[in-house]
Amino acid sequence: MSPDSNLLSEETISQAVAQALKEIQLAKNLEELKNVRLNHAGEKSPIALANREIGSLEGTAKADAGKRIGEARNKVKIALDDRTVELQNEREDSILIAEKVDVTQVLANANSSSLMVGARHPLTTIAEHISDVFIAMGYEVAEGPEAESEWFNFDSLNISEDHPSRSSSDTFYVESMDSGIVMRTQTSPVQMRAMLERKPPIYVIVPGKVFRTDELDATHTPVFHQVEGLAVDKNLTMADLKGTLDHLAQSMFGTGIETRFRPSYFPFTEPSAELDLKCFVCKGETKKRKDCKTCRSEGWIEWGGCGMVNPNVLETAGIDSSKYSGFAFGMGLERTLMFRYGITDMHDLVEADIRFTARFGLGL
Ligand SMILES: [Zn+2]
């Protein structure tokens, strides 16, 4: 028997298979198994080398050797495949274990505040509520820039050049007083923008942020919110304004709550009125209830300002004041929230602490 034919002997093949199966089982991971595969099923493995010798045999010897090699290869292949599946499963299991999240642990560690559901700021909600009341009456929501030109904020609204509200002790000027740009002190410049962009009839509601040089204290904040309304149409009168504001009062504070006008002066309306709201707690019946904290037993709460749009303002917007008239009104949202909910400190509204806003939830 030649040395080469030894490679094909039953004993040599059995040993090669046994060694292969042993190493396959010992492979601890897919990388090790890859080397085992090379050594025992690759081109230079004992079985592959033996296979090359088959050609030198003849007859039944050749057939027997071929059968032995085929069986040997098959055993090694099955063992390799089985071990591959095992190691793949082990790898997946170890990844799952490594990436496992213990949800009960998270719950155990959480305190009540991290589980608290968020809330919308009541300023957002009340602005939307008021806008909705007006949208239902056919108004559209209008917006304008917060950094506004002096012309829109003052001149176009009939506010004279020497009006005290223009001073830098009241108004934030951007960069310098010569820049001509202010942080708007009111939402009223949006009235002018709305009139310039539209043709009558005009019905707009303007919620927005405004700025004045007040220090933050219990009742003041340098940044606050207003909502402003403007209507320009034929034959509008103070009666239309009163009816509109009574409707708003009832939508927000309930049946029977109406508004009251007191004569006043604003440059952009003529005539102008202070707007009072009948106290929604004591219903204005101060004689029966002397201890109303909401209205300080006055029966009425100061709410905002209003009036008929000054013809000068209409003309500035290019609207013929002999054909059209308009009314406008505005109120502060912080103030509205404070008397509506008995909030006594402006800091609560400005700081937006979740413990404060959570009381209001997602709506009012
Ligand atoms: Zn009252």
XYZ file of C-alpha atoms and ligand atoms in Angstrom:
365
model
C 0.000 0.000 0.000
C 1.468 3.348 -1.025
C 1.653 6.246 1.557
C -0.902 8.116 -0.538
C -3.399 5.307 -0.330
C -3.061 5.572 3.486
C -4.852 8.849 3.251
C -7.859 6.972 1.970
C -7.822 4.206 4.553
C -10.931 3.693 6.595
C -8.959 4.396 9.786
C -7.451 7.661 8.505
C -10.819 8.922 7.302
C -12.509 7.933 10.577
C -9.838 9.732 12.548
C -10.181 12.812 10.326
C -13.942 12.798 10.834
C -13.629 12.231 14.594
C -11.123 15.070 14.904
C -13.378 17.351 12.841
C -16.463 16.540 14.957
C -14.491 17.093 18.151
C -13.209 20.500 17.064
C -16.630 21.498 15.751
C -18.149 20.844 19.181
C -15.306 22.690 20.904
C -15.733 25.841 18.788
C -17.035 28.447 21.225
C -18.237 30.971 18.695
C -18.840 31.523 14.991
C -15.317 32.897 14.461
C -13.716 29.750 15.885
C -16.077 27.592 13.884
C -14.989 29.392 10.733
C -11.387 28.205 11.339
C -12.574 24.667 12.090
C -14.477 24.693 8.802
C -11.328 25.750 6.938
C -9.242 23.035 8.623
C -11.711 20.181 8.171
C -13.814 21.052 5.152
C -11.464 23.359 3.257
C -9.302 22.549 0.236
C -6.347 21.505 2.431
C -8.335 19.466 4.956
C -7.373 15.757 5.402
C -10.612 14.683 3.736
C -10.050 16.957 0.739
C -6.451 15.729 0.405
C -7.687 12.130 0.573
C -10.258 12.868 -2.089
C -7.465 13.849 -4.468
C -6.015 10.336 -4.182
C -9.162 8.589 -5.378
C -8.065 8.955 -8.987
C -5.108 6.663 -8.374
C -7.380 3.789 -7.370
C -9.260 1.462 -9.602
C -12.362 -0.678 -9.606
C -14.131 -1.468 -6.322
C -11.322 0.167 -4.318
C -12.074 3.407 -6.082
C -15.816 3.026 -5.464
C -15.323 2.144 -1.776
C -12.965 5.053 -1.216
C -15.394 7.417 -2.952
C -18.208 6.209 -0.712
C -16.071 6.664 2.445
C -15.057 10.167 1.436
C -18.653 11.108 0.584
C -19.949 9.837 3.938
C -17.102 11.563 5.795
C -17.780 14.852 4.086
C -21.467 14.543 4.807
C -20.911 13.919 8.529
C -18.578 16.897 8.809
C -21.003 19.102 6.868
C -23.999 18.151 9.033
C -21.969 18.736 12.205
C -20.799 22.113 10.938
C -24.341 23.154 9.997
C -25.777 22.068 13.332
C -23.068 23.845 15.302
C -23.502 26.989 13.193
C -27.187 27.139 14.078
C -26.392 26.567 17.763
C -23.783 29.312 17.857
C -26.014 31.735 15.972
C -28.776 31.158 18.497
C -26.348 31.678 21.360
C -25.183 34.961 19.845
C -28.759 36.218 19.438
C -29.591 35.224 23.003
C -26.569 37.068 24.351
C -27.557 40.209 22.405
C -31.078 40.013 23.808
C -29.704 39.649 27.319
C -27.246 42.518 26.845
C -29.932 44.814 25.482
C -32.620 43.771 27.892
C -34.532 46.627 29.519
C -36.086 45.960 32.847
C -39.275 47.969 32.588
C -40.254 47.189 36.147
C -36.954 48.714 37.291
C -37.753 51.959 35.481
C -41.149 52.084 37.111
C -39.688 51.373 40.523
C -37.217 54.231 40.168
C -39.656 56.767 38.761
C -41.124 59.368 41.050
C -44.532 60.885 40.549
C -43.299 64.051 38.782
C -41.514 62.202 35.980
C -44.742 60.365 35.251
C -46.855 63.527 35.310
C -48.678 64.202 32.080
C -47.699 67.556 30.556
C -50.071 70.476 30.331
C -50.602 73.368 27.964
C -49.858 76.835 29.280
C -53.177 78.486 30.155
C -52.174 81.571 28.116
C -52.079 79.420 24.995
C -55.398 77.834 25.804
C -57.222 81.076 26.613
C -55.870 82.766 23.444
C -57.180 79.859 21.392
C -60.499 79.889 23.224
C -61.056 83.598 22.528
C -59.937 83.150 18.905
C -62.408 80.278 18.512
C -65.289 82.440 19.761
C -64.487 84.996 17.060
C -63.738 82.476 14.316
C -67.277 81.163 14.912
C -68.518 84.703 14.142
C -66.581 84.841 10.866
C -63.403 86.556 12.067
C -59.970 85.429 10.896
C -56.858 85.226 13.066
C -54.221 87.807 12.067
C -50.579 88.013 13.099
C -47.777 90.538 12.899
C -44.112 90.863 13.856
C -43.088 91.305 17.505
C -40.191 93.574 16.488
C -42.282 96.261 14.832
C -41.573 99.544 13.114
C -42.319 102.668 15.118
C -44.615 103.752 12.325
C -46.913 100.729 12.690
C -46.721 100.720 16.491
C -47.328 104.462 17.009
C -47.664 106.820 14.005
C -50.173 104.802 11.994
C -52.365 104.532 15.102
C -52.628 108.278 15.518
C -50.210 108.310 18.466
C -48.458 111.682 18.466
C -44.690 112.038 18.335
C -44.510 113.408 21.848
C -46.796 110.804 23.396
C -45.240 109.564 26.656
C -45.722 105.897 25.713
C -42.993 106.342 23.084
C -40.302 107.069 25.630
C -37.618 104.495 26.276
C -38.822 104.320 29.846
C -41.969 102.640 28.502
C -40.906 101.070 25.218
C -38.093 98.680 24.302
C -36.207 100.096 21.326
C -34.176 97.708 19.187
C -30.489 98.734 19.178
C -31.061 102.488 19.518
C -33.946 104.910 19.596
C -32.942 105.924 16.063
C -33.420 102.427 14.655
C -37.130 102.997 14.149
C -37.767 99.480 15.435
C -39.485 98.742 18.741
C -40.656 95.624 20.476
C -44.354 96.174 19.903
C -46.064 97.644 22.950
C -49.498 96.461 21.863
C -51.113 94.166 19.317
C -52.761 97.195 17.671
C -50.139 97.566 14.891
C -51.596 94.333 13.520
C -54.850 96.272 13.049
C -53.072 98.582 10.617
C -51.319 95.688 8.885
C -54.661 93.866 8.543
C -56.319 96.952 7.033
C -53.478 97.499 4.567
C -53.533 93.868 3.467
C -57.286 93.525 3.099
C -60.225 95.379 1.704
C -63.366 95.924 3.823
C -65.308 94.186 5.195
C -62.521 93.239 7.622
C -63.009 91.075 10.715
C -59.805 89.980 12.453
C -58.848 88.682 15.901
C -55.218 89.167 16.934
C -53.723 87.210 19.830
C -50.082 88.065 20.487
C -47.138 88.870 22.688
C -46.337 92.487 23.615
C -43.472 94.199 25.444
C -43.119 97.063 27.884
C -40.284 98.113 30.148
C -41.948 96.943 33.354
C -40.077 95.038 36.021
C -41.430 91.590 36.774
C -43.443 91.702 39.981
C -46.696 90.245 41.298
C -48.833 92.208 38.824
C -46.428 93.257 36.036
C -44.268 91.516 33.471
C -42.165 93.033 30.662
C -43.550 90.445 28.240
C -47.257 89.813 28.267
C -50.114 88.833 25.977
C -53.034 90.659 24.498
C -55.863 89.752 22.259
C -57.140 92.430 19.945
C -60.155 92.524 17.674
C -60.954 94.750 14.706
C -64.025 95.036 12.528
C -64.348 97.400 9.565
C -67.585 97.386 7.632
C -70.448 99.633 6.546
C -72.714 100.983 9.288
C -70.846 99.530 12.282
C -71.709 101.304 15.546
C -70.891 101.133 19.265
C -73.956 98.878 19.591
C -72.262 96.273 17.378
C -69.130 96.556 19.514
C -71.134 96.143 22.733
C -73.044 93.136 21.370
C -69.810 91.494 20.213
C -68.112 91.946 23.588
C -71.197 90.752 25.497
C -71.120 87.611 23.380
C -67.448 87.097 24.226
C -68.136 87.663 27.934
C -70.904 85.069 27.931
C -68.823 82.576 25.954
C -66.058 82.846 28.530
C -67.865 83.493 31.810
C -71.405 82.205 31.386
C -74.946 83.355 30.771
C -75.888 86.760 32.117
C -72.326 88.080 32.220
C -72.204 91.283 30.214
C -69.879 94.209 29.647
C -70.002 97.873 30.563
C -68.365 100.820 28.821
C -66.879 103.829 30.618
C -65.778 106.863 28.603
C -62.053 107.018 28.039
C -59.449 108.201 25.566
C -57.179 106.283 23.195
C -55.526 107.944 20.188
C -56.636 105.218 17.752
C -60.330 105.085 18.712
C -62.977 107.794 18.824
C -65.073 107.534 20.869
C -63.103 105.321 23.256
C -64.230 103.331 26.274
C -62.802 101.363 29.156
C -64.251 97.877 29.050
C -65.575 96.366 32.284
C -66.841 92.835 32.791
C -69.712 92.106 35.131
C -68.274 90.082 38.018
C -68.872 86.430 37.144
C -68.668 85.397 40.806
C -71.168 87.712 42.508
C -72.944 88.507 39.227
C -72.640 92.196 40.046
C -74.942 91.846 43.055
C -72.641 93.612 45.454
C -75.457 94.538 47.817
C -76.186 90.872 48.469
C -72.533 89.848 48.644
C -70.247 92.303 50.286
C -67.286 89.983 50.420
C -66.546 89.264 46.732
C -62.767 88.990 46.363
C -62.885 88.747 42.572
C -64.354 92.236 42.012
C -63.494 93.626 45.468
C -67.260 93.932 45.861
C -67.476 96.493 43.077
C -69.624 94.283 40.881
C -67.459 94.949 37.804
C -63.920 93.996 36.770
C -61.716 96.152 34.523
C -61.024 94.068 31.442
C -59.652 96.161 28.586
C -60.217 99.033 26.215
C -62.308 99.545 23.108
C -63.896 102.085 20.816
C -64.764 103.059 17.277
C -61.716 103.142 15.015
C -60.535 106.759 14.672
C -61.327 107.977 11.115
C -57.711 109.177 10.898
C -56.560 105.576 11.310
C -58.982 104.351 8.637
C -57.760 107.023 6.238
C -54.110 106.127 6.966
C -54.992 102.585 5.891
C -56.549 103.919 2.685
C -60.108 103.168 3.797
C -62.770 105.767 3.017
C -64.055 106.791 6.447
C -67.187 108.312 4.918
C -68.217 104.859 3.686
C -66.845 102.588 6.362
C -66.652 102.593 10.114
C -64.895 100.208 12.449
C -64.640 99.104 16.025
C -61.692 97.715 17.931
C -61.081 96.240 21.366
C -58.244 94.688 23.288
C -57.591 92.986 26.587
C -54.651 91.507 28.465
C -54.619 87.751 28.717
C -52.520 87.518 31.900
C -54.961 89.825 33.651
C -57.929 87.847 32.325
C -56.423 84.606 33.637
C -55.581 86.192 36.989
C -59.098 87.298 37.815
C -60.681 84.267 36.162
C -58.703 81.796 38.285
C -57.823 83.892 41.314
C -54.112 83.876 40.424
C -52.422 86.436 42.656
C -48.815 86.329 41.461
C -47.680 87.068 37.904
C -44.608 84.905 38.530
C -46.823 81.817 38.326
C -47.845 82.730 34.765
C -44.332 83.675 33.645
C -42.428 80.759 35.146
C -44.766 78.098 33.721
C -43.886 75.584 36.432
C -45.531 72.283 35.567
C -47.040 72.188 39.068
C -48.884 75.385 38.141
C -49.834 74.626 34.553
C -50.899 71.054 35.387
C -53.952 72.482 37.157
C -55.205 73.606 33.772
C -54.456 70.328 31.999
C -54.956 70.381 28.273
C -57.811 72.851 28.252
C -59.629 75.402 30.356
Zn -67.809 90.120 42.445
